[in-house]
Coordinates of C-alpha atoms and ligand atoms in Angstrom, one line a residue:
M15 CA 16.7 143.7 115.1
K16 CA 16.4 140.9 117.7
K17 CA 17.9 137.7 116.4
K18 CA 15.6 134.7 116.5
E19 CA 17.2 131.4 117.6
G20 CA 18.3 129.3 114.6
Y21 CA 18.1 132.2 112.2
F22 CA 21.1 134.0 110.6
Q23 CA 21.3 137.7 110.0
Q24 CA 21.9 138.7 106.4
S25 CA 23.9 141.7 105.2
N26 CA 20.6 143.4 104.3
G27 CA 19.5 143.2 107.9
Q28 CA 16.9 140.5 107.2
L29 CA 16.8 137.1 109.0
A30 CA 17.2 133.9 107.0
L31 CA 16.9 130.3 107.8
F32 CA 20.1 129.4 105.9
Q33 CA 23.6 130.4 106.5
P34 CA 24.6 133.1 104.0
D35 CA 27.7 132.5 101.9
F36 CA 29.7 134.7 104.1
I37 CA 29.1 137.1 107.0
R38 CA 30.0 140.8 106.4
D39 CA 32.0 142.3 109.2
A40 CA 29.4 145.0 109.5
D41 CA 26.8 142.3 110.5
C42 CA 29.1 140.3 112.8
T43 CA 28.7 140.4 116.6
K44 CA 29.9 138.4 119.6
E45 CA 26.7 136.3 119.2
T46 CA 27.4 135.3 115.6
P47 CA 27.9 131.5 115.6
V48 CA 31.4 130.2 115.2
I49 CA 31.4 128.1 112.0
Y50 CA 34.9 127.9 110.4
G51 CA 36.8 129.1 113.4
K52 CA 36.6 125.7 115.1
S53 CA 39.8 123.8 115.6
D54 CA 41.1 122.0 112.4
I55 CA 42.0 118.3 112.1
P56 CA 45.7 117.6 111.1
I57 CA 46.0 116.5 107.5
Y58 CA 49.7 117.2 106.9
G59 CA 51.5 114.1 105.6
T60 CA 48.3 112.3 104.6
G61 CA 48.3 113.2 100.9
K62 CA 45.1 115.1 101.3
R63 CA 44.6 118.0 98.9
I64 CA 42.7 121.1 99.9
H65 CA 39.9 122.3 97.6
P66 CA 38.3 125.7 97.8
R67 CA 34.9 126.0 99.5
V68 CA 33.8 128.3 96.6
S69 CA 35.2 127.4 93.2
G70 CA 37.7 129.8 91.7
R71 CA 36.7 132.3 89.1
K72 CA 37.3 131.9 85.4
D73 CA 35.5 135.0 84.1
T74 CA 38.4 136.8 82.5
E75 CA 41.5 135.6 80.7
Y76 CA 43.6 136.6 83.7
M77 CA 41.5 134.6 86.1
K78 CA 41.6 131.6 83.8
K79 CA 45.4 131.8 83.9
M80 CA 45.4 132.0 87.7
Y81 CA 42.8 129.3 88.2
L82 CA 43.9 126.4 90.4
E83 CA 41.5 123.6 91.2
E84 CA 43.2 122.3 94.3
L85 CA 46.4 122.8 96.3
L86 CA 49.1 120.2 96.4
P87 CA 49.1 118.1 99.6
L88 CA 50.6 120.5 102.2
E89 CA 53.7 118.3 102.7
M90 CA 54.7 118.8 99.1
Y91 CA 55.5 122.5 99.6
D92 CA 59.1 123.3 100.5
L93 CA 58.1 126.4 102.3
V94 CA 54.8 128.0 103.5
I95 CA 55.1 131.7 103.6
V96 CA 52.6 133.5 105.8
L97 CA 52.2 137.2 104.9
I98 CA 51.9 138.7 108.3
S99 CA 50.8 142.2 108.9
G100 CA 50.2 142.1 112.7
G101 CA 46.5 142.0 112.1
K102 CA 44.1 139.4 113.4
D103 CA 43.6 137.6 110.1
S104 CA 47.1 136.8 109.2
I105 CA 47.8 135.4 112.7
A106 CA 44.7 133.2 112.4
C107 CA 46.1 131.8 109.1
Y108 CA 49.2 130.8 110.9
Y109 CA 47.4 128.9 113.6
K110 CA 45.2 127.2 111.0
L111 CA 48.4 125.9 109.4
L112 CA 49.6 124.6 112.8
E113 CA 46.3 122.9 113.5
L114 CA 46.4 121.2 110.1
G115 CA 49.7 119.8 111.2
V116 CA 52.2 121.9 109.1
P117 CA 55.5 121.7 111.0
K118 CA 57.0 125.0 112.2
S119 CA 60.2 124.2 110.3
K120 CA 58.2 124.6 107.0
I121 CA 56.8 128.0 107.9
E122 CA 58.3 131.5 107.4
F123 CA 56.7 134.8 108.2
W124 CA 57.0 137.6 105.7
H125 CA 56.3 141.2 106.7
H126 CA 56.4 144.3 104.5
D127 CA 57.5 147.4 106.4
V128 CA 55.7 150.2 104.7
D129 CA 58.0 152.8 106.2
G130 CA 61.2 151.3 104.7
G131 CA 63.6 153.0 107.2
H132 CA 62.6 156.5 106.3
P133 CA 64.8 158.8 108.4
S134 CA 62.0 160.9 109.8
R135 CA 58.5 159.9 108.7
T136 CA 56.2 156.9 109.6
M137 CA 52.9 155.8 108.2
D138 CA 52.6 152.7 110.3
W139 CA 52.1 152.0 114.1
R140 CA 55.2 152.5 116.1
C141 CA 54.8 149.1 117.7
T142 CA 53.9 146.9 114.6
A143 CA 57.5 145.9 113.9
N144 CA 58.1 144.9 117.6
Y145 CA 54.7 143.2 117.8
I146 CA 55.5 141.0 114.8
R147 CA 59.1 140.4 115.9
S148 CA 58.0 139.3 119.4
F149 CA 55.3 137.1 118.0
A150 CA 57.8 135.4 115.6
E151 CA 60.2 135.0 118.5
A152 CA 57.6 133.5 120.8
E153 CA 56.4 131.1 118.1
Q154 CA 60.0 130.3 116.9
I155 CA 59.2 131.1 113.3
P156 CA 61.8 132.8 111.0
L157 CA 60.7 136.3 110.1
R158 CA 61.7 137.9 106.8
V159 CA 61.1 141.7 106.7
S160 CA 61.2 143.4 103.4
W161 CA 60.6 147.0 102.3
R162 CA 61.0 149.6 99.6
K163 CA 63.7 152.0 100.8
N164 CA 62.3 155.1 102.5
G165 CA 58.8 153.6 102.3
F166 CA 55.6 155.5 101.9
F167 CA 57.0 159.0 102.3
G168 CA 60.0 158.3 100.0
E169 CA 57.5 157.1 97.3
L170 CA 55.1 160.0 98.0
Y171 CA 57.8 162.6 97.3
R172 CA 59.5 160.6 94.6
I173 CA 61.0 162.4 91.6
G174 CA 62.9 160.0 89.4
A175 CA 62.8 156.2 89.6
S176 CA 61.4 154.4 92.6
E177 CA 63.7 153.3 95.4
L178 CA 65.1 149.8 95.6
I179 CA 63.5 146.9 97.4
E180 CA 65.4 145.3 100.2
W181 CA 64.9 142.4 102.6
V182 CA 66.7 140.9 105.6
D183 CA 67.7 137.3 105.8
P184 CA 66.2 135.8 109.0
E185 CA 69.1 133.4 109.5
T186 CA 72.1 135.7 109.0
G187 CA 70.6 139.2 109.4
E188 CA 72.2 140.2 106.1
I189 CA 70.4 142.7 104.0
Y190 CA 69.8 141.8 100.4
Q191 CA 68.9 144.3 97.6
C192 CA 67.0 143.7 94.4
P193 CA 69.1 144.3 91.3
P194 CA 68.7 148.0 90.3
S195 CA 67.0 148.9 87.1
K196 CA 68.7 150.9 84.3
K197 CA 66.3 153.8 85.1
Y198 CA 67.4 153.7 88.8
M199 CA 71.1 153.7 87.8
E200 CA 70.6 156.8 85.5
C201 CA 68.9 158.6 88.3
Q202 CA 71.7 157.8 90.8
K203 CA 74.2 159.3 88.3
L204 CA 72.1 162.5 88.1
K205 CA 71.9 162.8 91.9
V206 CA 75.7 162.3 92.3
A207 CA 76.5 164.8 89.6
A208 CA 74.0 167.3 91.2
I209 CA 73.8 169.2 88.0
S210 CA 71.5 172.2 87.5
E211 CA 68.0 171.4 86.4
M212 CA 68.5 168.0 88.2
E213 CA 64.9 167.8 89.3
N214 CA 63.6 168.3 85.8
K215 CA 65.9 165.7 84.5
L216 CA 65.0 163.3 87.2
A217 CA 61.3 163.9 86.5
E218 CA 61.9 162.5 83.0
F219 CA 62.3 159.1 84.7
G220 CA 58.9 159.5 86.5
Y221 CA 57.6 161.1 89.6
R222 CA 54.8 160.7 92.2
M223 CA 54.0 163.8 94.4
K224 CA 50.4 162.6 95.0
F225 CA 48.7 160.6 97.8
P226 CA 47.4 157.2 96.8
M227 CA 43.9 157.3 95.5
K228 CA 41.2 155.7 97.7
S229 CA 40.3 153.3 94.9
G230 CA 40.3 149.6 94.1
D231 CA 42.5 150.4 91.1
L232 CA 46.1 149.5 92.2
S233 CA 47.7 151.8 89.6
R234 CA 46.2 154.7 91.4
R235 CA 46.2 153.3 94.9
W236 CA 50.0 153.0 94.6
C237 CA 50.8 152.3 98.3
S238 CA 49.5 148.7 98.2
A239 CA 51.1 148.1 94.8
Y240 CA 54.5 149.7 95.5
L241 CA 55.0 149.0 99.2
K242 CA 53.5 145.6 99.5
I243 CA 52.6 143.6 96.3
M244 CA 55.8 144.6 94.4
V245 CA 57.9 144.1 97.4
A246 CA 56.6 140.6 98.0
D247 CA 56.9 139.7 94.4
T248 CA 60.5 141.0 94.1
V249 CA 61.6 138.9 97.1
L250 CA 59.9 135.9 95.7
R251 CA 61.4 136.3 92.3
N252 CA 64.8 136.4 94.0
M253 CA 64.2 133.2 95.9
N254 CA 67.4 131.8 94.5
S255 CA 69.3 134.2 96.8
V256 CA 66.8 133.6 99.7
A257 CA 68.3 131.1 102.1
A258 CA 66.1 130.3 105.1
N259 CA 64.7 126.8 105.1
L260 CA 65.9 126.2 101.6
T261 CA 69.1 125.3 99.7
K262 CA 70.2 128.4 97.9
T263 CA 70.4 127.0 94.4
R264 CA 67.5 124.5 94.8
K265 CA 65.6 123.9 91.5
N266 CA 61.9 122.8 91.3
I267 CA 61.1 124.7 94.4
K268 CA 57.4 124.7 95.6
L269 CA 56.1 127.6 97.6
L270 CA 52.8 128.3 99.2
I271 CA 51.9 131.9 99.9
V272 CA 49.3 132.2 102.7
S273 CA 47.4 135.5 103.3
G274 CA 44.5 136.5 105.4
E275 CA 42.0 138.3 103.2
R276 CA 38.3 137.6 104.1
R277 CA 35.1 138.0 102.0
G278 CA 33.4 139.7 104.9
E279 CA 35.8 142.7 104.8
S280 CA 34.7 144.3 101.5
V281 CA 32.9 143.8 98.2
G282 CA 36.2 143.6 96.4
R283 CA 37.5 140.9 98.7
S284 CA 34.3 138.9 98.6
K285 CA 35.2 138.0 95.0
Y286 CA 38.7 136.8 95.7
N287 CA 39.7 133.2 95.0
E288 CA 40.5 131.0 98.0
I289 CA 43.3 129.3 96.0
E290 CA 45.1 130.3 92.8
I291 CA 48.3 130.3 91.0
H292 CA 50.5 133.1 92.3
R293 CA 51.8 135.8 89.9
T294 CA 55.4 134.8 90.5
N295 CA 54.8 131.2 89.5
A296 CA 57.4 130.3 86.9
V297 CA 57.6 126.5 86.5
S298 CA 59.2 126.2 83.0
K299 CA 61.5 129.3 83.2
H300 CA 62.7 129.2 86.8
H301 CA 61.5 125.8 88.0
R302 CA 59.5 127.6 90.7
T303 CA 55.9 126.6 91.6
V304 CA 54.1 129.3 93.6
H305 CA 50.5 128.8 94.8
Q306 CA 48.5 131.2 96.9
W307 CA 46.0 130.1 99.6
R308 CA 43.6 132.4 101.5
P309 CA 42.6 129.9 104.2
V310 CA 40.4 132.2 106.2
I311 CA 38.6 133.7 103.3
D312 CA 35.2 132.5 104.4
Y313 CA 35.7 133.2 108.1
S314 CA 33.6 135.7 109.9
E315 CA 35.2 138.2 112.2
R316 CA 33.8 136.1 115.1
D317 CA 35.6 133.0 113.6
I318 CA 38.9 134.8 113.5
W319 CA 38.7 136.0 117.1
E320 CA 37.8 132.5 118.1
V321 CA 41.1 131.3 116.8
R322 CA 43.0 134.1 118.6
K323 CA 41.1 133.3 121.8
R324 CA 41.9 129.5 121.5
H325 CA 45.6 130.3 121.3
K326 CA 45.4 133.1 123.9
V327 CA 47.2 135.7 121.7
N328 CA 47.1 139.3 122.6
P329 CA 45.7 141.4 119.8
H330 CA 47.8 144.1 118.3
P331 CA 47.6 147.2 120.6
C332 CA 45.6 149.2 118.0
Y333 CA 42.6 146.8 118.4
R334 CA 42.8 147.2 122.1
A335 CA 42.9 151.0 121.8
G336 CA 39.7 151.0 119.7
W337 CA 40.7 150.5 116.1
N338 CA 38.5 148.0 114.2
R339 CA 41.3 147.3 111.7
C340 CA 45.1 146.9 111.9
S341 CA 46.3 148.4 108.7
C342 CA 48.8 151.3 108.4
A343 CA 48.1 153.6 111.4
M344 CA 47.4 156.5 109.0
C345 CA 45.8 154.3 106.3
I346 CA 44.3 156.4 103.5
F347 CA 41.0 154.5 104.0
S348 CA 40.7 155.5 107.7
T349 CA 37.3 156.9 108.7
P350 CA 37.0 160.4 110.3
R351 CA 36.8 158.8 113.7
L352 CA 40.0 156.8 113.1
F353 CA 41.8 159.9 111.9
A354 CA 40.6 161.8 114.9
G355 CA 42.2 159.0 117.0
I356 CA 45.5 159.5 115.1
R357 CA 45.3 163.3 115.7
E358 CA 44.9 162.6 119.4
L359 CA 47.7 159.9 119.7
Y360 CA 50.2 161.2 117.2
P361 CA 49.7 164.9 116.9
K362 CA 53.1 165.5 115.3
E363 CA 52.7 162.9 112.6
Y364 CA 49.2 164.2 111.9
A365 CA 50.4 167.8 111.6
L366 CA 53.0 166.7 109.1
L367 CA 50.4 164.9 107.1
C368 CA 48.3 168.1 107.0
Q369 CA 51.5 169.9 105.9
D370 CA 52.0 167.3 103.1
E371 CA 48.6 168.3 101.7
K372 CA 49.7 171.9 101.4
V373 CA 53.2 171.2 100.0
L374 CA 51.9 168.7 97.4
G375 CA 48.7 170.7 96.7
F376 CA 46.9 167.4 96.9
T377 CA 44.6 166.1 99.6
L378 CA 44.8 162.7 101.2
D379 CA 41.0 162.3 100.9
N380 CA 39.7 162.3 97.4
H381 CA 37.4 165.3 98.1
C382 CA 38.7 167.5 100.9
D383 CA 41.6 168.2 103.3
L384 CA 42.1 166.1 106.4
E385 CA 40.7 168.7 108.9
T386 CA 37.5 169.0 106.9
Y387 CA 37.4 165.2 106.5
I388 CA 37.5 164.7 110.3
G389 CA 35.0 167.5 110.9
S390 CA 33.3 167.0 114.2
A391 CA 34.0 163.2 114.5
D392 CA 34.9 161.9 117.9
S393 CA 38.3 160.2 118.4
C394 CA 38.0 156.4 118.4
V395 CA 40.6 156.0 121.1
Y396 CA 39.6 153.8 124.0
H397 CA 41.6 154.7 127.1
G398 CA 40.7 151.7 129.3
D399 CA 43.7 149.6 128.3
K400 CA 46.7 151.6 129.4
E401 CA 49.3 149.0 128.3
A402 CA 48.0 149.1 124.7
I403 CA 48.1 153.0 124.6
Q404 CA 51.6 152.9 126.1
S405 CA 52.7 150.4 123.4
L406 CA 51.2 152.6 120.6
L407 CA 53.1 155.6 122.0
T408 CA 56.5 154.0 122.7
G409 CA 56.5 151.4 120.0
E410 CA 57.5 148.7 122.6
F411 CA 56.0 145.3 122.6
P412 CA 58.0 142.7 124.5
V413 CA 57.8 139.0 124.0
E414 CA 56.3 138.5 127.4
S415 CA 53.2 140.4 126.2
V416 CA 52.5 138.1 123.2
Y417 CA 50.1 135.7 125.1
V418 CA 47.4 136.7 127.4
N419 CA 47.8 135.7 131.1
G420 CA 44.4 134.9 132.5
K421 CA 41.1 135.4 130.7
W422 CA 41.3 136.4 127.0
K423 CA 38.9 139.3 126.2
Y424 CA 37.7 140.8 123.0
P425 CA 39.6 144.1 122.3
A426 CA 37.7 147.4 122.3
G427 CA 37.9 147.6 118.5
A428 CA 36.3 144.2 117.8
F429 CA 33.0 143.9 116.0
H430 CA 32.9 147.5 114.6
G431 CA 32.8 146.5 111.0
A432 CA 35.5 146.8 108.3
A433 CA 35.3 150.5 107.6
G434 CA 38.7 152.1 107.4
G435 CA 40.4 149.4 105.4
P436 CA 41.5 147.2 103.9
C437 CA 44.1 147.4 101.2
Ligands
SF4_7 S1 47.0 149.9 104.8 FE1 46.1 151.7 103.7 S2 47.8 153.2 103.5 FE2 48.7 151.2 104.1 S3 49.3 150.4 102.1 FE3 47.3 149.6 102.6 S4 45.8 151.0 101.6 FE4 47.8 152.0 101.7

């Protein structure tokens, strides 16, 4: 449909005179007007409190508990933690903080490595770790990487208790480990003893042996819960042993968690709160205030790219190679086209995934095996950006590549909707 000047396209394809509440990624194009993506005015140090554009929900007991009317003035937080995935939205969050005047000394990047150092298998892009490391280095922001040991494939083939959560201190490089549970210790004893029937005994402590379900229910879509949410929460709950930017034993600590979910990505995310009390908030018990802010929740995809363009940041190579989203490379939500792209770029990893389906007797898709799921779909790979393909294949992403020299261009994957994600 041709867009008339002054009109906005709605998610149902109709034109409207008024700006809709948010613009779905599926409806967003290069021509969508930039609304929220314009540069912000500094407010840090002025005592100003941020209110959500859309009031928070109070429709369930849980939502009432999490409800937060406004943030504290930004200068009152001891640390602002940006959850960084390497995707466009989390990096836009970071630049918004800078534009609001938050000093770099108050910011820390947290990244959850979904592969957790597995000895042979990877779920994520080979270059994501280097892309984030280089970006943090270029911006001079401490980076705290955390993971569940052995990551996605460790959890997929788990028999017994889940592996431990670890994180690396950005100042010292030291690796910290969460305290092991009783269940975990019992399983370790069984493994050391290597007794007969060990597998059956371990299974009494729980087992996985199933791909995550493509579902909004986190108890069945275990990858998001076990490899990201629980990892972040564990590190947060252990803040007393987390050193960077804070005194180790500091009481009454105030933390702000910043993440890049947007309403336009999915129906589920359209209902998220912009600000809320974080699950790990524990004011009376641990003297720890934790608030969550989703500063780009109302941004359209165009708004997000505008921020990236303004700061001349090179998008993650996956966008430049044709992916519309930057989630795990082999994300369970990938469309047939995206999986055809994985089959082309990473044939070995893809073949192993097909083998997993046979070994587990459980398919990655909810209905059919991967080959059937891909069917006759064409690969999404765009071959015009050789440097991006090289980076996806080798895993390299040097600091010199963080910013674009010359004209910033939209990557090949931009404006192709949100299908294939998110978690
Ligand atoms: S990106 Fe996809 S595969 Fe990775 S944790 Fe999220 S839902 Fe799971």
